[in-house]
Amino acid sequence: MALASLVALLHDDIMNDDVAARAEPVRPTQKPIRLIDEKGVPVEGAERAGFVLPEPEMLLDLYRGMVLARRFDVQVTALTRQGRLATYPSAFGQEACEIGAVRSLGEQDWLFPTYRDSIALLTRGVPPEQILSSFRGDWHMGFDPYEHRISPQATPLATQALHAVGLATAAKLKGDDVVALTLLGDGATSEGDAHEAFNFASVWQAPVVFVVQNNGYAISVPFAKQSHARTLADRAIGYGMPGYFVDGNDVAAMHAVTSAAVQNARSGGGPTLIEGLTYRIESHTNSDDPTRYRSKDEVAHWKTLDPVARLETYLRASGALGDELRQEIADAAEELAGATRDAMNTNPVLDPLELFDHVYAAERPALREQRAFLERELAATVSTASVSSGSVSTASVSAEPGSTS
């Protein structure tokens, strides 16, 4: 058989299955979708891409969430500079992306965040001291993932996207009404894990929503040196799923688009890739010097696009937000900051042996040996310290590291 005939036959076989019947994926718009512009004025026409403004009650809820989140971020950054925490990646400037997306989830849904998404956890109801326990070095994570339906904040880039696809696929097979939403940075989309997650989510039509927060930099590497694509949302076409390019500083647009994607996933429509174009005003972490890779003018420009100020201007102009309510929300933010300070000024009592808890459902022999070894080391250390202070008998002095006596 001639090669051309074989190729044609294979093509016909492929196109005879359900591939040909698949709908054309939604293509990202040329400009970012937005509903409220940078001056707080409602947008009309094509820029909306058919989406409508959320109800005033939801916009007020989004505003309250962003104000609390920003005050929390500022407070935690200050505590980090005081040495109360080892490190903290601020989301200052990215509030619209995170809170607009998280507010689209139902209680039964799952969130798969990164290390930068602490305000997403806060919005989902995790107490500050539980969010910050890992940044202080107390625990690998300080909250119950099943209680809040949030996975641990992933430090390895894009691994959480695969976890989201796995959970969502399992939920689909079990018939559970669950959608998984995962947050990624633009740098994470350069990882192989992101490709695998996008591809298998689409192949399995998993109920997943990928929200990429394109804040312009992968630590210090600008987006133009990461990708030659027009937008990251354009990649959705290659994976056969809808893609949306959104103004990530417009919380109304982020919430409207993400809510539609969540509902599409819940109704069996499969995954969606959403890119929110945003910017982190603070440094990558407290150990980073952003003046080495970005200009003052660039930062100043993005401050004019502030997501909190934008929505506040709109709400005040529409009459939904008055002075009294604004002050009430500001007071709640200060109360949150105070509670966060109090939590981080309290030194927890830690048990080093907890290091071995929650590793396996059924502890393995090797782990039991390691636990026993550390227990003996700790006992020996305590005995030596006590002898140094003259408070114990000589019997305790004979305990050597690794000895069972």
mmCIF file of C-alpha atoms in Angstrom, residues 7-248:
data_model
loop_
_atom_site.group_PDB
_atom_site.id
_atom_site.type_symbol
_atom_site.label_atom_id
_atom_site.label_comp_id
_atom_site.label_asym_id
_atom_site.label_seq_id
_atom_site.Cartn_x
_atom_site.Cartn_y
_atom_site.Cartn_z
ATOM 1 C CA VAL A 7 -1.845 7.940 5.836
ATOM 2 C CA ALA A 8 -5.263 8.659 4.388
ATOM 3 C CA LEU A 9 -6.645 5.422 5.846
ATOM 4 C CA LEU A 10 -5.261 6.195 9.282
ATOM 5 C CA HIS A 11 -6.681 9.700 9.093
ATOM 6 C CA ASP A 12 -10.110 8.313 8.192
ATOM 7 C CA ASP A 13 -9.954 5.855 11.103
ATOM 8 C CA ILE A 14 -9.112 8.623 13.524
ATOM 9 C CA MET A 15 -11.762 10.960 12.214
ATOM 10 C CA ASN A 16 -14.403 8.231 12.336
ATOM 11 C CA ASP A 17 -14.373 8.208 16.106
ATOM 12 C CA ASP A 18 -15.735 10.975 18.295
ATOM 13 C CA VAL A 19 -12.878 13.348 17.470
ATOM 14 C CA ALA A 20 -14.736 14.780 14.506
ATOM 15 C CA ALA A 21 -17.786 15.361 16.659
ATOM 16 C CA ARG A 22 -15.965 17.424 19.259
ATOM 17 C CA ALA A 23 -16.912 21.060 19.498
ATOM 18 C CA GLU A 24 -14.451 23.712 18.462
ATOM 19 C CA PRO A 25 -12.733 24.876 21.670
ATOM 20 C CA VAL A 26 -13.376 28.423 22.838
ATOM 21 C CA ARG A 27 -10.517 30.539 21.578
ATOM 22 C CA PRO A 28 -9.003 33.206 23.853
ATOM 23 C CA THR A 29 -9.902 36.783 22.972
ATOM 24 C CA GLN A 30 -7.316 39.144 21.504
ATOM 25 C CA LYS A 31 -7.597 41.481 24.493
ATOM 26 C CA PRO A 32 -8.092 40.473 28.126
ATOM 27 C CA ILE A 33 -11.730 40.067 29.121
ATOM 28 C CA ARG A 34 -12.777 42.713 31.612
ATOM 29 C CA LEU A 35 -16.004 44.033 33.090
ATOM 30 C CA ILE A 36 -14.698 47.010 35.133
ATOM 31 C CA ASP A 37 -11.845 49.104 33.773
ATOM 32 C CA GLU A 38 -8.855 50.508 35.659
ATOM 33 C CA LYS A 39 -10.828 53.692 36.488
ATOM 34 C CA GLY A 40 -13.666 51.759 38.087
ATOM 35 C CA VAL A 41 -16.033 52.271 35.142
ATOM 36 C CA PRO A 42 -18.153 49.377 33.790
ATOM 37 C CA VAL A 43 -16.944 48.105 30.423
ATOM 38 C CA GLU A 44 -19.381 47.654 27.553
ATOM 39 C CA GLY A 45 -19.145 45.786 24.280
ATOM 40 C CA ALA A 46 -16.716 43.207 22.965
ATOM 41 C CA GLU A 47 -14.298 43.382 25.877
ATOM 42 C CA ARG A 48 -16.911 41.597 28.022
ATOM 43 C CA ALA A 49 -16.907 38.567 25.684
ATOM 44 C CA GLY A 50 -20.496 37.905 26.682
ATOM 45 C CA PHE A 51 -19.898 37.860 30.451
ATOM 46 C CA VAL A 52 -21.979 39.973 32.815
ATOM 47 C CA LEU A 53 -21.174 41.747 36.064
ATOM 48 C CA PRO A 54 -21.751 39.670 39.221
ATOM 49 C CA GLU A 55 -24.599 40.780 41.492
ATOM 50 C CA PRO A 56 -23.831 43.728 43.851
ATOM 51 C CA GLU A 57 -23.855 41.410 46.891
ATOM 52 C CA MET A 58 -21.156 39.253 45.317
ATOM 53 C CA LEU A 59 -19.089 42.304 44.326
ATOM 54 C CA LEU A 60 -19.219 43.536 47.930
ATOM 55 C CA ASP A 61 -18.165 40.095 49.126
ATOM 56 C CA LEU A 62 -15.251 40.126 46.673
ATOM 57 C CA TYR A 63 -14.259 43.618 47.827
ATOM 58 C CA ARG A 64 -14.341 42.580 51.482
ATOM 59 C CA GLY A 65 -12.244 39.513 50.669
ATOM 60 C CA MET A 66 -9.622 41.578 48.849
ATOM 61 C CA VAL A 67 -9.361 44.193 51.632
ATOM 62 C CA LEU A 68 -8.878 41.512 54.285
ATOM 63 C CA ALA A 69 -6.399 39.624 52.138
ATOM 64 C CA ARG A 70 -4.281 42.701 51.446
ATOM 65 C CA ARG A 71 -4.114 43.651 55.126
ATOM 66 C CA PHE A 72 -3.169 40.068 55.944
ATOM 67 C CA ASP A 73 -0.393 40.090 53.338
ATOM 68 C CA VAL A 74 1.019 43.404 54.588
ATOM 69 C CA GLN A 75 0.985 42.160 58.187
ATOM 70 C CA VAL A 76 2.648 38.842 57.394
ATOM 71 C CA THR A 77 5.326 40.539 55.286
ATOM 72 C CA ALA A 78 6.102 42.816 58.256
ATOM 73 C CA LEU A 79 6.294 39.825 60.607
ATOM 74 C CA THR A 80 8.658 38.104 58.201
ATOM 75 C CA ARG A 81 10.956 41.136 58.163
ATOM 76 C CA GLN A 82 10.928 41.006 61.975
ATOM 77 C CA GLY A 83 12.105 37.397 61.852
ATOM 78 C CA ARG A 84 8.862 35.855 63.103
ATOM 79 C CA LEU A 85 8.583 33.740 59.941
ATOM 80 C CA ALA A 86 11.287 32.146 57.808
ATOM 81 C CA THR A 87 9.863 33.343 54.500
ATOM 82 C CA TYR A 88 6.629 34.535 52.908
ATOM 83 C CA PRO A 89 5.656 34.991 49.243
ATOM 84 C CA SER A 90 3.242 37.919 49.140
ATOM 85 C CA ALA A 91 0.283 38.066 46.753
ATOM 86 C CA PHE A 92 -0.018 41.879 47.066
ATOM 87 C CA GLY A 93 -1.524 43.018 43.750
ATOM 88 C CA GLN A 94 -2.859 39.592 42.779
ATOM 89 C CA GLU A 95 -5.932 39.655 45.042
ATOM 90 C CA ALA A 96 -8.437 39.771 42.173
ATOM 91 C CA CYS A 97 -7.055 36.637 40.526
ATOM 92 C CA GLU A 98 -7.083 34.528 43.662
ATOM 93 C CA ILE A 99 -10.250 35.708 45.373
ATOM 94 C CA GLY A 100 -12.294 35.979 42.192
ATOM 95 C CA ALA A 101 -11.398 32.375 41.388
ATOM 96 C CA VAL A 102 -11.806 30.903 44.880
ATOM 97 C CA ARG A 103 -15.211 32.511 45.379
ATOM 98 C CA SER A 104 -16.474 30.537 42.363
ATOM 99 C CA LEU A 105 -16.083 27.225 44.214
ATOM 100 C CA GLY A 106 -18.775 25.418 46.152
ATOM 101 C CA GLU A 107 -18.193 23.904 49.591
ATOM 102 C CA GLN A 108 -17.861 20.444 48.036
ATOM 103 C CA ASP A 109 -15.119 21.511 45.622
ATOM 104 C CA TRP A 110 -11.355 21.288 46.099
ATOM 105 C CA LEU A 111 -8.622 23.925 45.805
ATOM 106 C CA PHE A 112 -5.021 23.079 44.831
ATOM 107 C CA PRO A 113 -2.867 26.160 45.619
ATOM 108 C CA THR A 114 0.816 27.100 45.378
ATOM 109 C CA TYR A 115 3.048 28.609 48.027
ATOM 110 C CA ARG A 116 2.007 32.139 46.915
ATOM 111 C CA ASP A 117 -1.698 31.533 47.435
ATOM 112 C CA SER A 118 -2.062 31.994 51.199
ATOM 113 C CA ILE A 119 -4.809 34.576 50.693
ATOM 114 C CA ALA A 120 -6.760 31.951 48.740
ATOM 115 C CA LEU A 121 -6.603 29.749 51.847
ATOM 116 C CA LEU A 122 -7.654 32.694 54.000
ATOM 117 C CA THR A 123 -10.625 33.318 51.704
ATOM 118 C CA ARG A 124 -11.566 29.640 51.985
ATOM 119 C CA GLY A 125 -11.694 29.986 55.803
ATOM 120 C CA VAL A 126 -8.345 28.624 57.024
ATOM 121 C CA PRO A 127 -7.254 30.453 60.251
ATOM 122 C CA PRO A 128 -4.061 32.583 59.934
ATOM 123 C CA GLU A 129 -2.044 30.553 62.444
ATOM 124 C CA GLN A 130 -2.757 27.389 60.483
ATOM 125 C CA ILE A 131 -1.805 29.005 57.170
ATOM 126 C CA LEU A 132 1.470 30.347 58.548
ATOM 127 C CA SER A 133 2.649 27.325 60.522
ATOM 128 C CA SER A 134 4.599 25.973 57.536
ATOM 129 C CA PHE A 135 6.215 29.366 56.781
ATOM 130 C CA ARG A 136 7.346 29.552 60.414
ATOM 131 C CA GLY A 137 8.716 26.015 60.224
ATOM 132 C CA ASP A 138 6.368 24.474 62.771
ATOM 133 C CA TRP A 139 4.667 21.976 60.459
ATOM 134 C CA HIS A 140 4.765 20.870 56.842
ATOM 135 C CA MET A 141 1.216 22.199 56.796
ATOM 136 C CA GLY A 142 -0.925 23.340 59.684
ATOM 137 C CA PHE A 143 -4.467 22.751 58.477
ATOM 138 C CA ASP A 144 -6.690 19.771 57.859
ATOM 139 C CA PRO A 145 -6.971 19.375 54.062
ATOM 140 C CA TYR A 146 -10.209 17.401 54.333
ATOM 141 C CA GLU A 147 -11.889 19.970 56.587
ATOM 142 C CA HIS A 148 -11.212 22.842 54.195
ATOM 143 C CA ARG A 149 -10.956 20.766 50.989
ATOM 144 C CA ILE A 150 -7.614 22.357 50.168
ATOM 145 C CA SER A 151 -4.443 20.448 49.295
ATOM 146 C CA PRO A 152 -1.069 21.450 50.835
ATOM 147 C CA GLN A 153 0.428 24.583 49.275
ATOM 148 C CA ALA A 154 2.756 23.191 46.605
ATOM 149 C CA THR A 155 6.322 24.463 46.470
ATOM 150 C CA PRO A 156 7.443 22.294 43.509
ATOM 151 C CA LEU A 157 6.121 24.054 40.431
ATOM 152 C CA ALA A 158 2.958 22.657 38.799
ATOM 153 C CA THR A 159 2.816 19.384 40.733
ATOM 154 C CA GLN A 160 -0.452 20.499 42.288
ATOM 155 C CA ALA A 161 -2.018 20.637 38.815
ATOM 156 C CA LEU A 162 -1.501 16.898 38.412
ATOM 157 C CA HIS A 163 -2.956 16.293 41.861
ATOM 158 C CA ALA A 164 -6.017 18.318 40.882
ATOM 159 C CA VAL A 165 -6.498 16.243 37.732
ATOM 160 C CA GLY A 166 -6.152 13.032 39.720
ATOM 161 C CA LEU A 167 -8.706 14.040 42.340
ATOM 162 C CA ALA A 168 -11.125 15.411 39.760
ATOM 163 C CA THR A 169 -10.886 12.272 37.634
ATOM 164 C CA ALA A 170 -11.503 10.065 40.666
ATOM 165 C CA ALA A 171 -14.495 12.196 41.625
ATOM 166 C CA LYS A 172 -15.889 11.881 38.105
ATOM 167 C CA LEU A 173 -15.512 8.087 38.134
ATOM 168 C CA LYS A 174 -17.223 7.908 41.540
ATOM 169 C CA GLY A 175 -20.026 10.176 40.405
ATOM 170 C CA ASP A 176 -19.241 12.842 43.026
ATOM 171 C CA ASP A 177 -20.304 16.428 42.413
ATOM 172 C CA VAL A 178 -16.785 17.851 42.797
ATOM 173 C CA VAL A 179 -14.775 20.354 40.774
ATOM 174 C CA ALA A 180 -11.032 20.906 41.360
ATOM 175 C CA LEU A 181 -9.560 24.368 40.852
ATOM 176 C CA THR A 182 -5.807 24.781 40.779
ATOM 177 C CA LEU A 183 -3.741 27.959 40.837
ATOM 178 C CA LEU A 184 -0.464 28.190 38.887
ATOM 179 C CA GLY A 185 2.043 30.920 38.153
ATOM 180 C CA ASP A 186 3.276 31.712 34.646
ATOM 181 C CA GLY A 187 6.609 30.078 35.471
ATOM 182 C CA ALA A 188 4.840 26.846 36.421
ATOM 183 C CA THR A 189 3.413 26.515 32.912
ATOM 184 C CA SER A 190 6.967 25.952 31.648
ATOM 185 C CA GLU A 191 7.139 22.719 33.665
ATOM 186 C CA GLY A 192 6.435 19.290 32.192
ATOM 187 C CA ASP A 193 3.956 18.654 35.003
ATOM 188 C CA ALA A 194 1.758 21.450 33.642
ATOM 189 C CA HIS A 195 1.740 19.875 30.158
ATOM 190 C CA GLU A 196 0.832 16.473 31.590
ATOM 191 C CA ALA A 197 -1.933 17.972 33.706
ATOM 192 C CA PHE A 198 -3.431 19.983 30.806
ATOM 193 C CA ASN A 199 -3.252 17.003 28.449
ATOM 194 C CA PHE A 200 -4.727 14.333 30.696
ATOM 195 C CA ALA A 201 -7.401 16.657 32.058
ATOM 196 C CA SER A 202 -8.559 17.153 28.486
ATOM 197 C CA VAL A 203 -8.222 13.489 27.440
ATOM 198 C CA TRP A 204 -10.187 12.359 30.506
ATOM 199 C CA GLN A 205 -12.515 15.395 30.415
ATOM 200 C CA ALA A 206 -11.784 15.886 34.100
ATOM 201 C CA PRO A 207 -13.789 18.544 35.984
ATOM 202 C CA VAL A 208 -10.797 20.822 36.528
ATOM 203 C CA VAL A 209 -10.269 24.563 36.183
ATOM 204 C CA PHE A 210 -6.683 25.747 35.700
ATOM 205 C CA VAL A 211 -6.151 29.377 36.737
ATOM 206 C CA VAL A 212 -2.764 30.713 35.656
ATOM 207 C CA GLN A 213 -1.767 33.924 37.424
ATOM 208 C CA ASN A 214 0.560 35.529 34.916
ATOM 209 C CA ASN A 215 2.342 38.071 37.110
ATOM 210 C CA GLY A 216 5.059 38.723 34.561
ATOM 211 C CA TYR A 217 7.978 36.998 36.242
ATOM 212 C CA ALA A 218 9.139 33.506 37.154
ATOM 213 C CA ILE A 219 11.060 34.759 40.188
ATOM 214 C CA SER A 220 13.278 37.159 38.167
ATOM 215 C CA VAL A 221 12.795 35.807 34.623
ATOM 216 C CA PRO A 222 10.398 37.995 32.611
ATOM 217 C CA PHE A 223 7.534 36.365 30.709
ATOM 218 C CA ALA A 224 9.059 37.248 27.330
ATOM 219 C CA LYS A 225 12.001 34.965 28.145
ATOM 220 C CA GLN A 226 9.717 32.126 29.222
ATOM 221 C CA SER A 227 7.361 31.929 26.278
ATOM 222 C CA HIS A 228 6.972 33.290 22.739
ATOM 223 C CA ALA A 229 3.218 32.610 22.836
ATOM 224 C CA ARG A 230 0.883 35.593 22.558
ATOM 225 C CA THR A 231 -0.824 34.514 25.747
ATOM 226 C CA LEU A 232 -0.661 31.431 27.933
ATOM 227 C CA ALA A 233 -4.395 30.975 27.410
ATOM 228 C CA ASP A 234 -3.663 30.269 23.733
ATOM 229 C CA ARG A 235 -2.188 26.929 24.789
ATOM 230 C CA ALA A 236 -5.673 25.696 25.628
ATOM 231 C CA ILE A 237 -6.427 25.226 21.913
ATOM 232 C CA GLY A 238 -3.613 22.710 21.573
ATOM 233 C CA TYR A 239 -5.039 20.657 24.411
ATOM 234 C CA GLY A 240 -8.584 20.802 23.067
ATOM 235 C CA MET A 241 -10.126 22.757 25.908
ATOM 236 C CA PRO A 242 -11.584 26.249 26.277
ATOM 237 C CA GLY A 243 -9.145 29.050 27.025
ATOM 238 C CA TYR A 244 -9.850 32.508 28.442
ATOM 239 C CA PHE A 245 -7.516 35.511 28.570
ATOM 240 C CA VAL A 246 -8.721 37.722 31.436
ATOM 241 C CA ASP A 247 -7.732 41.014 33.058
ATOM 242 C CA GLY A 248 -6.421 39.518 36.283
#
